[in-house]
mmCIF file of C-alpha atoms and ligand atoms in Angstrom:
data_model
loop_
_atom_site.group_PDB
_atom_site.id
_atom_site.type_symbol
_atom_site.label_atom_id
_atom_site.label_comp_id
_atom_site.label_asym_id
_atom_site.label_seq_id
_atom_site.Cartn_x
_atom_site.Cartn_y
_atom_site.Cartn_z
ATOM 1 C CA MET I 962 90.085 -83.580 142.069
ATOM 2 C CA ILE I 963 93.593 -83.967 139.085
ATOM 3 C CA LEU I 964 95.513 -87.439 139.296
ATOM 4 C CA HIS I 965 98.388 -87.668 137.395
ATOM 5 C CA THR I 966 99.094 -90.818 138.283
ATOM 6 C CA ILE I 967 98.172 -94.322 137.593
ATOM 7 C CA SER I 968 99.708 -95.394 141.369
ATOM 8 C CA GLU I 969 97.007 -92.681 142.233
ATOM 9 C CA LEU I 970 94.228 -93.674 141.166
ATOM 10 C CA LYS I 971 94.730 -97.556 141.420
ATOM 11 C CA GLU I 972 94.690 -96.609 145.047
ATOM 12 C CA TYR I 973 91.569 -94.804 145.177
ATOM 13 C CA ILE I 974 89.692 -97.399 141.791
ATOM 14 C CA LYS I 975 90.416 -100.201 144.296
ATOM 15 C CA ASN I 976 88.368 -99.157 148.260
ATOM 16 C CA TRP I 977 85.428 -98.122 145.363
ATOM 17 C CA LYS I 978 86.033 -101.522 144.065
ATOM 18 C CA LYS I 979 86.463 -103.021 147.928
ATOM 19 C CA LYS I 980 82.593 -100.954 149.224
ATOM 20 C CA GLY I 981 80.585 -102.266 146.258
ATOM 21 C CA LEU I 982 80.672 -98.282 144.211
ATOM 22 C CA ILE I 983 79.582 -98.139 140.562
ATOM 23 C CA ILE I 984 81.767 -96.856 138.265
ATOM 24 C CA GLY I 985 81.424 -94.631 135.352
ATOM 25 C CA LEU I 986 84.356 -93.393 133.189
ATOM 26 C CA VAL I 987 84.298 -90.443 130.283
ATOM 27 C CA PRO I 988 87.118 -91.197 128.543
ATOM 28 C CA THR I 989 88.261 -86.948 126.884
ATOM 29 C CA MET I 990 90.948 -85.770 125.383
ATOM 30 C CA GLY I 991 90.214 -82.427 127.806
ATOM 31 C CA ALA I 992 88.703 -79.012 126.206
ATOM 32 C CA LEU I 993 85.721 -79.404 127.681
ATOM 33 C CA HIS I 994 82.292 -78.587 125.979
ATOM 34 C CA GLU I 995 78.429 -78.779 127.014
ATOM 35 C CA GLY I 996 78.946 -81.894 124.871
ATOM 36 C CA HIS I 997 81.302 -83.069 127.264
ATOM 37 C CA LYS I 998 79.209 -82.352 129.631
ATOM 38 C CA SER I 999 76.249 -84.625 129.621
ATOM 39 C CA LEU I 1000 78.184 -87.284 129.135
ATOM 40 C CA ILE I 1001 79.411 -86.761 132.566
ATOM 41 C CA GLU I 1002 76.063 -86.022 134.052
ATOM 42 C CA LYS I 1003 75.040 -88.858 133.136
ATOM 43 C CA SER I 1004 78.150 -90.834 134.479
ATOM 44 C CA VAL I 1005 77.484 -89.557 137.677
ATOM 45 C CA GLY I 1006 73.297 -89.450 138.176
ATOM 46 C CA GLN I 1007 74.494 -93.319 137.039
ATOM 47 C CA CYS I 1008 77.022 -93.917 139.078
ATOM 48 C CA ASP I 1009 78.276 -93.983 142.695
ATOM 49 C CA LYS I 1010 81.692 -92.836 141.026
ATOM 50 C CA THR I 1011 82.990 -90.636 137.998
ATOM 51 C CA VAL I 1012 86.203 -89.966 136.194
ATOM 52 C CA VAL I 1013 86.813 -88.320 133.408
ATOM 53 C CA SER I 1014 90.110 -88.210 132.208
ATOM 54 C CA VAL I 1015 91.527 -86.245 130.216
ATOM 55 C CA PHE I 1016 94.556 -87.396 128.201
ATOM 56 C CA VAL I 1017 95.316 -85.734 124.699
ATOM 57 C CA ASN I 1018 96.509 -88.807 123.540
ATOM 58 C CA PRO I 1019 99.401 -88.957 121.337
ATOM 59 C CA ILE I 1020 100.122 -92.337 119.013
ATOM 60 C CA GLN I 1021 96.027 -91.383 117.935
ATOM 61 C CA PHE I 1022 97.010 -88.202 115.450
ATOM 62 C CA CYS I 1023 98.899 -88.237 112.484
ATOM 63 C CA PRO I 1024 100.836 -87.010 110.926
ATOM 64 C CA GLY I 1025 100.770 -83.112 110.718
ATOM 65 C CA GLU I 1026 97.436 -83.212 112.628
ATOM 66 C CA ASP I 1027 97.224 -80.197 115.884
ATOM 67 C CA LEU I 1028 98.451 -82.726 118.397
ATOM 68 C CA GLU I 1029 100.646 -80.212 119.046
ATOM 69 C CA LYS I 1030 98.676 -77.081 118.541
ATOM 70 C CA TYR I 1031 95.596 -78.786 120.412
ATOM 71 C CA PRO I 1032 93.822 -77.281 122.865
ATOM 72 C CA ARG I 1033 94.737 -77.595 127.069
ATOM 73 C CA THR I 1034 93.094 -76.351 128.860
ATOM 74 C CA LEU I 1035 93.320 -79.213 132.607
ATOM 75 C CA GLU I 1036 91.878 -75.611 135.413
ATOM 76 C CA ALA I 1037 89.680 -75.610 133.454
ATOM 77 C CA ASP I 1038 88.025 -78.782 133.199
ATOM 78 C CA ASN I 1039 88.910 -79.546 136.100
ATOM 79 C CA GLU I 1040 86.558 -76.983 137.473
ATOM 80 C CA LEU I 1041 84.092 -77.858 134.969
ATOM 81 C CA CYS I 1042 84.578 -82.157 136.232
ATOM 82 C CA GLU I 1043 83.830 -80.691 139.784
ATOM 83 C CA ASN I 1044 80.060 -78.441 139.366
ATOM 84 C CA ILE I 1045 78.682 -81.319 137.954
ATOM 85 C CA GLY I 1046 79.757 -84.032 140.260
ATOM 86 C CA ALA I 1047 82.482 -86.233 138.282
ATOM 87 C CA ASP I 1048 85.678 -87.646 141.037
ATOM 88 C CA VAL I 1049 88.923 -87.882 139.612
ATOM 89 C CA VAL I 1050 90.361 -86.567 136.455
ATOM 90 C CA PHE I 1051 92.581 -88.093 135.484
ATOM 91 C CA ALA I 1052 95.205 -86.177 134.077
ATOM 92 C CA PRO I 1053 98.207 -88.760 133.247
ATOM 93 C CA SER I 1054 101.230 -87.431 130.865
ATOM 94 C CA PRO I 1055 102.887 -88.725 128.086
ATOM 95 C CA ARG I 1056 105.421 -90.368 129.489
ATOM 96 C CA GLU I 1057 102.617 -92.202 132.263
ATOM 97 C CA MET I 1058 100.754 -92.928 130.011
ATOM 98 C CA TYR I 1059 103.101 -94.977 127.683
ATOM 99 C CA GLY I 1060 106.848 -95.178 129.423
ATOM 100 C CA GLU I 1061 110.359 -94.133 128.725
ATOM 101 C CA GLU I 1062 110.924 -96.484 125.450
ATOM 102 C CA THR I 1063 107.335 -95.701 123.609
ATOM 103 C CA ILE I 1064 107.950 -92.554 123.994
ATOM 104 C CA LEU I 1065 111.109 -92.518 122.767
ATOM 105 C CA SER I 1066 109.311 -94.807 119.291
ATOM 106 C CA ASN I 1067 106.925 -96.295 119.086
ATOM 107 C CA ASP I 1068 108.034 -99.968 117.907
ATOM 108 C CA PHE I 1069 108.152 -100.486 121.823
ATOM 109 C CA LEU I 1070 103.857 -100.170 122.207
ATOM 110 C CA THR I 1071 101.588 -104.116 122.047
ATOM 111 C CA TYR I 1072 98.755 -101.580 119.586
ATOM 112 C CA VAL I 1073 94.828 -103.187 120.048
ATOM 113 C CA ILE I 1074 94.140 -103.105 116.148
ATOM 114 C CA PRO I 1075 90.425 -102.363 115.669
ATOM 115 C CA PRO I 1076 89.259 -104.758 112.601
ATOM 116 C CA TYR I 1077 89.906 -103.393 108.873
ATOM 117 C CA PHE I 1078 86.097 -103.065 107.539
ATOM 118 C CA TYR I 1079 85.508 -101.265 110.102
ATOM 119 C CA VAL I 1080 88.406 -98.470 109.698
ATOM 120 C CA ASN I 1081 89.167 -98.210 105.990
ATOM 121 C CA LYS I 1082 86.299 -95.701 105.881
ATOM 122 C CA LEU I 1083 84.977 -92.611 106.822
ATOM 123 C CA CYS I 1084 87.338 -91.077 109.215
ATOM 124 C CA GLY I 1085 90.483 -93.866 109.382
ATOM 125 C CA LYS I 1086 90.784 -93.676 104.842
ATOM 126 C CA SER I 1087 92.748 -90.154 105.685
ATOM 127 C CA ARG I 1088 93.706 -91.007 109.351
ATOM 128 C CA VAL I 1089 95.051 -93.952 108.754
ATOM 129 C CA GLY I 1090 96.181 -95.766 112.269
ATOM 130 C CA HIS I 1091 93.906 -93.117 113.806
ATOM 131 C CA PHE I 1092 92.240 -96.173 115.491
ATOM 132 C CA ASP I 1093 94.918 -97.942 116.722
ATOM 133 C CA GLY I 1094 95.520 -95.198 118.746
ATOM 134 C CA VAL I 1095 91.608 -94.792 120.063
ATOM 135 C CA CYS I 1096 91.645 -98.595 120.362
ATOM 136 C CA THR I 1097 95.023 -98.849 122.256
ATOM 137 C CA VAL I 1098 94.109 -96.003 125.001
ATOM 138 C CA VAL I 1099 91.079 -96.995 125.739
ATOM 139 C CA ASN I 1100 92.234 -99.656 126.321
ATOM 140 C CA LYS I 1101 94.662 -99.307 128.714
ATOM 141 C CA LEU I 1102 92.330 -96.460 130.120
ATOM 142 C CA PHE I 1103 89.258 -99.511 131.403
ATOM 143 C CA ASN I 1104 91.713 -101.316 132.901
ATOM 144 C CA ILE I 1105 93.236 -98.665 134.898
ATOM 145 C CA VAL I 1106 89.946 -97.639 136.379
ATOM 146 C CA GLN I 1107 87.815 -100.904 135.374
ATOM 147 C CA PRO I 1108 84.803 -98.464 135.384
ATOM 148 C CA ASP I 1109 80.982 -100.485 134.613
ATOM 149 C CA TYR I 1110 80.038 -97.381 132.357
ATOM 150 C CA ALA I 1111 81.747 -95.903 130.064
ATOM 151 C CA PHE I 1112 80.350 -93.093 127.871
ATOM 152 C CA PHE I 1113 80.796 -92.109 124.550
ATOM 153 C CA GLY I 1114 79.301 -89.684 122.328
ATOM 154 C CA GLN I 1115 77.003 -90.349 119.302
ATOM 155 C CA LYS I 1116 79.741 -87.125 117.218
ATOM 156 C CA ASP I 1117 82.136 -89.830 117.054
ATOM 157 C CA ALA I 1118 80.686 -92.385 115.670
ATOM 158 C CA GLN I 1119 82.645 -94.272 114.085
ATOM 159 C CA GLN I 1120 84.793 -93.787 117.538
ATOM 160 C CA LEU I 1121 81.913 -95.350 119.359
ATOM 161 C CA ILE I 1122 80.503 -98.025 116.331
ATOM 162 C CA ILE I 1123 84.827 -99.177 116.528
ATOM 163 C CA ILE I 1124 84.873 -99.675 120.949
ATOM 164 C CA LYS I 1125 81.864 -101.291 121.343
ATOM 165 C CA LYS I 1126 82.853 -103.764 118.638
ATOM 166 C CA MET I 1127 87.003 -104.071 120.484
ATOM 167 C CA VAL I 1128 85.154 -104.092 124.299
ATOM 168 C CA LYS I 1129 83.018 -107.022 122.427
ATOM 169 C CA ASP I 1130 85.248 -108.732 120.239
ATOM 170 C CA LEU I 1131 87.612 -108.734 123.701
ATOM 171 C CA ASN I 1132 85.747 -109.697 125.991
ATOM 172 C CA ILE I 1133 86.018 -106.746 128.249
ATOM 173 C CA PRO I 1134 83.725 -106.545 131.235
ATOM 174 C CA VAL I 1135 82.302 -102.642 130.600
ATOM 175 C CA GLU I 1136 78.941 -101.266 129.430
ATOM 176 C CA ILE I 1137 80.050 -98.684 126.740
ATOM 177 C CA VAL I 1138 76.463 -96.252 126.934
ATOM 178 C CA SER I 1139 75.677 -93.945 124.020
ATOM 179 C CA CYS I 1140 75.571 -90.104 124.012
ATOM 180 C CA PRO I 1141 73.641 -88.056 121.635
ATOM 181 C CA ILE I 1142 75.132 -85.197 120.535
ATOM 182 C CA VAL I 1143 74.988 -81.751 121.364
ATOM 183 C CA ARG I 1144 74.365 -79.325 120.000
ATOM 184 C CA GLU I 1145 74.771 -74.805 119.663
ATOM 185 C CA SER I 1146 71.094 -73.363 118.978
ATOM 186 C CA SER I 1147 72.541 -72.939 115.694
ATOM 187 C CA GLY I 1148 72.504 -76.925 114.375
ATOM 188 C CA LEU I 1149 76.619 -76.521 114.693
ATOM 189 C CA ALA I 1150 77.171 -80.167 116.277
ATOM 190 C CA LEU I 1151 79.539 -79.505 119.743
ATOM 191 C CA SER I 1152 82.976 -80.088 119.242
ATOM 192 C CA SER I 1153 87.107 -79.168 120.774
ATOM 193 C CA ARG I 1154 87.894 -77.973 117.198
ATOM 194 C CA ASN I 1155 85.210 -75.638 116.817
ATOM 195 C CA LYS I 1156 87.998 -73.535 118.670
ATOM 196 C CA TYR I 1157 89.952 -73.362 115.912
ATOM 197 C CA LEU I 1158 86.663 -71.501 113.527
ATOM 198 C CA LYS I 1159 86.912 -68.030 112.447
ATOM 199 C CA ASP I 1160 83.933 -66.649 113.033
ATOM 200 C CA GLU I 1161 83.391 -66.015 109.091
ATOM 201 C CA GLU I 1162 84.003 -70.172 109.012
ATOM 202 C CA LYS I 1163 81.719 -70.548 111.551
ATOM 203 C CA ASP I 1164 79.160 -69.356 109.132
ATOM 204 C CA SER I 1165 80.181 -72.157 106.492
ATOM 205 C CA ALA I 1166 80.411 -75.267 109.200
ATOM 206 C CA LEU I 1167 76.616 -74.085 109.557
ATOM 207 C CA ALA I 1168 76.546 -75.871 105.966
ATOM 208 C CA LEU I 1169 77.820 -80.645 107.908
ATOM 209 C CA SER I 1170 73.789 -79.072 110.923
ATOM 210 C CA LYS I 1171 72.148 -77.862 108.295
ATOM 211 C CA ILE I 1172 72.803 -80.470 105.288
ATOM 212 C CA LEU I 1173 72.315 -83.275 107.688
ATOM 213 C CA PHE I 1174 69.040 -81.859 108.671
ATOM 214 C CA ASN I 1175 67.401 -81.593 105.547
ATOM 215 C CA ILE I 1176 68.352 -85.725 103.871
ATOM 216 C CA LYS I 1177 66.935 -86.029 106.750
ATOM 217 C CA ALA I 1178 63.503 -84.736 106.264
ATOM 218 C CA CYS I 1179 63.500 -85.250 102.642
ATOM 219 C CA TYR I 1180 64.025 -88.745 103.675
ATOM 220 C CA ALA I 1181 61.375 -88.557 106.089
ATOM 221 C CA LYS I 1182 58.962 -86.749 102.478
ATOM 222 C CA GLY I 1183 60.337 -90.372 101.169
ATOM 223 C CA ILE I 1184 63.235 -90.510 99.367
ATOM 224 C CA THR I 1185 65.369 -93.471 99.858
ATOM 225 C CA ASP I 1186 67.412 -93.461 96.436
ATOM 226 C CA ILE I 1187 71.303 -92.408 98.371
ATOM 227 C CA GLU I 1188 72.188 -90.778 95.230
ATOM 228 C CA ALA I 1189 68.888 -88.264 95.369
ATOM 229 C CA LEU I 1190 69.934 -87.826 98.646
ATOM 230 C CA LYS I 1191 73.729 -86.903 98.287
ATOM 231 C CA GLU I 1192 71.956 -84.252 95.492
ATOM 232 C CA THR I 1193 70.702 -83.070 98.414
ATOM 233 C CA ALA I 1194 73.799 -81.890 99.551
ATOM 234 C CA TYR I 1195 75.699 -79.519 97.076
ATOM 235 C CA PRO I 1196 73.807 -76.226 96.989
ATOM 236 C CA TYR I 1197 74.503 -75.779 100.580
ATOM 237 C CA LEU I 1198 78.698 -76.071 99.442
ATOM 238 C CA ASN I 1199 80.576 -73.408 98.481
ATOM 239 C CA GLU I 1200 84.260 -73.342 97.739
ATOM 240 C CA THR I 1201 85.087 -72.903 101.656
ATOM 241 C CA HIS I 1202 84.115 -75.894 102.213
ATOM 242 C CA ASN I 1203 86.168 -79.132 101.275
ATOM 243 C CA LEU I 1204 84.021 -82.134 100.896
ATOM 244 C CA GLU I 1205 85.681 -85.575 102.174
ATOM 245 C CA TYR I 1206 83.159 -87.828 102.538
ATOM 246 C CA LEU I 1207 79.305 -88.422 102.847
ATOM 247 C CA GLU I 1208 79.048 -91.819 103.406
ATOM 248 C CA PHE I 1209 74.782 -93.682 104.134
ATOM 249 C CA LEU I 1210 76.088 -96.317 106.316
ATOM 250 C CA ASP I 1211 74.347 -98.768 108.368
ATOM 251 C CA ALA I 1212 74.469 -96.559 111.860
ATOM 252 C CA GLU I 1213 75.948 -99.637 113.977
ATOM 253 C CA THR I 1214 77.611 -102.520 111.623
ATOM 254 C CA LEU I 1215 78.635 -99.460 109.369
ATOM 255 C CA LYS I 1216 77.985 -101.424 105.994
ATOM 256 C CA GLU I 1217 77.345 -99.612 103.658
ATOM 257 C CA LYS I 1218 73.667 -98.804 102.312
ATOM 258 C CA VAL I 1219 72.002 -99.837 99.130
ATOM 259 C CA ILE I 1220 69.008 -97.643 99.267
ATOM 260 C CA ALA I 1221 68.220 -95.002 102.457
ATOM 261 C CA ASP I 1222 66.011 -96.891 106.085
ATOM 262 C CA ASN I 1223 65.779 -96.576 109.133
ATOM 263 C CA ASN I 1224 68.723 -98.139 110.590
ATOM 264 C CA THR I 1225 71.161 -95.179 108.216
ATOM 265 C CA ARG I 1226 73.393 -93.004 109.576
ATOM 266 C CA VAL I 1227 74.695 -90.354 106.990
ATOM 267 C CA PHE I 1228 77.486 -88.739 107.729
ATOM 268 C CA ILE I 1229 79.768 -86.025 106.751
ATOM 269 C CA ALA I 1230 82.960 -84.138 106.694
ATOM 270 C CA VAL I 1231 84.367 -81.585 106.169
ATOM 271 C CA LYS I 1232 87.444 -79.473 105.727
ATOM 272 C CA ILE I 1233 87.146 -75.953 106.603
ATOM 273 C CA GLY I 1234 90.368 -73.859 105.637
ATOM 274 C CA ASP I 1235 93.155 -75.474 108.305
ATOM 275 C CA VAL I 1236 89.103 -77.211 110.371
ATOM 276 C CA ARG I 1237 88.759 -81.148 109.751
ATOM 277 C CA LEU I 1238 85.114 -81.403 111.063
ATOM 278 C CA ILE I 1239 82.352 -83.654 111.367
ATOM 279 C CA ASP I 1240 79.255 -84.278 111.853
ATOM 280 C CA ASN I 1241 76.206 -87.535 111.227
ATOM 281 C CA ILE I 1242 72.697 -87.978 111.710
ATOM 282 C CA THR I 1243 70.446 -91.201 111.542
ATOM 283 C CA LEU I 1244 67.352 -91.722 109.385
ATOM 284 C CA GLY I 1245 65.220 -93.426 111.441
ATOM 285 C CA VAL I 1246 64.059 -91.955 115.000
ATOM 286 C CA ARG I 1247 66.695 -92.224 118.024
HETATM 287 O O1 LIG O 2197 86.901 -88.357 121.417
HETATM 288 C C1 LIG O 2197 87.402 -89.061 122.150
HETATM 289 O O2 LIG O 2197 87.640 -87.356 123.144
HETATM 290 C C2 LIG O 2197 89.217 -89.382 123.061
HETATM 291 O O3 LIG O 2197 88.946 -90.525 120.639
HETATM 292 C C3 LIG O 2197 88.492 -90.531 123.443
HETATM 293 C C4 LIG O 2197 87.731 -90.982 122.834
HETATM 294 C C5 LIG O 2197 89.020 -89.272 125.206
HETATM 295 C C6 LIG O 2197 90.856 -91.314 123.283
HETATM 296 O O4 LIG O 2197 90.657 -90.746 122.946
#
């Protein structure tokens, strides 16, 4: 069932809360794939009621990014959610989420701003303001749905860490459930933006997971020097790849690592043509 307004959704939430039901929220921007499916399945398995939000959040896109062309497939998304057993797809319009004056000008919106330490690196460096938009919309969704659990994928590990920090700092009464990355058999991490890749670019995209798997294998053989591990990436890169970052950070805190250890997460972002892809892996067993 698709609901487009906050007031309709709130009626359901009120009834569920009255009955003491456990509510799960899976926030998404739609164009659902197997990665989202795994989050929804987890919520349906763990909670009495599952809300999947489908909202292409305009305030987390930077100028020049793909807001207009971001894939919108609401009917198919709803079918997938119903097949898995989700109870509601919440698909508000930007006007419904942010109100008339905010649509006219961002100056009227109260934002949730995550700490500079967490956003001044990885995707936050090139996507200035992106995580302000993410935290603001996720906070709004938490307030609307009042979920007991909210499910996020490790594919967007920086986002996941920032949301956990927001929940802790603002005492938001929700438990964040972190879900593993889902990959194609080729190794490519699933992403709604994979739809933009042309066939030949899809081959190039395999470099990301190959680099990460190889770094993990080198670490397992005993290499802990980060520069040496970084060096192993270059043979996988060619002129089709524009490497934005390859960083070794603490998996939970995003602090810089001096040497690689089991708590290290390796983050990579590469642009192939116009398509920006990200991936990550932990070096320890997780
Ligand atoms: O990861 C996403 O799809 C989005 O950033 C989220 C969490 C749904 C917020 O718009």
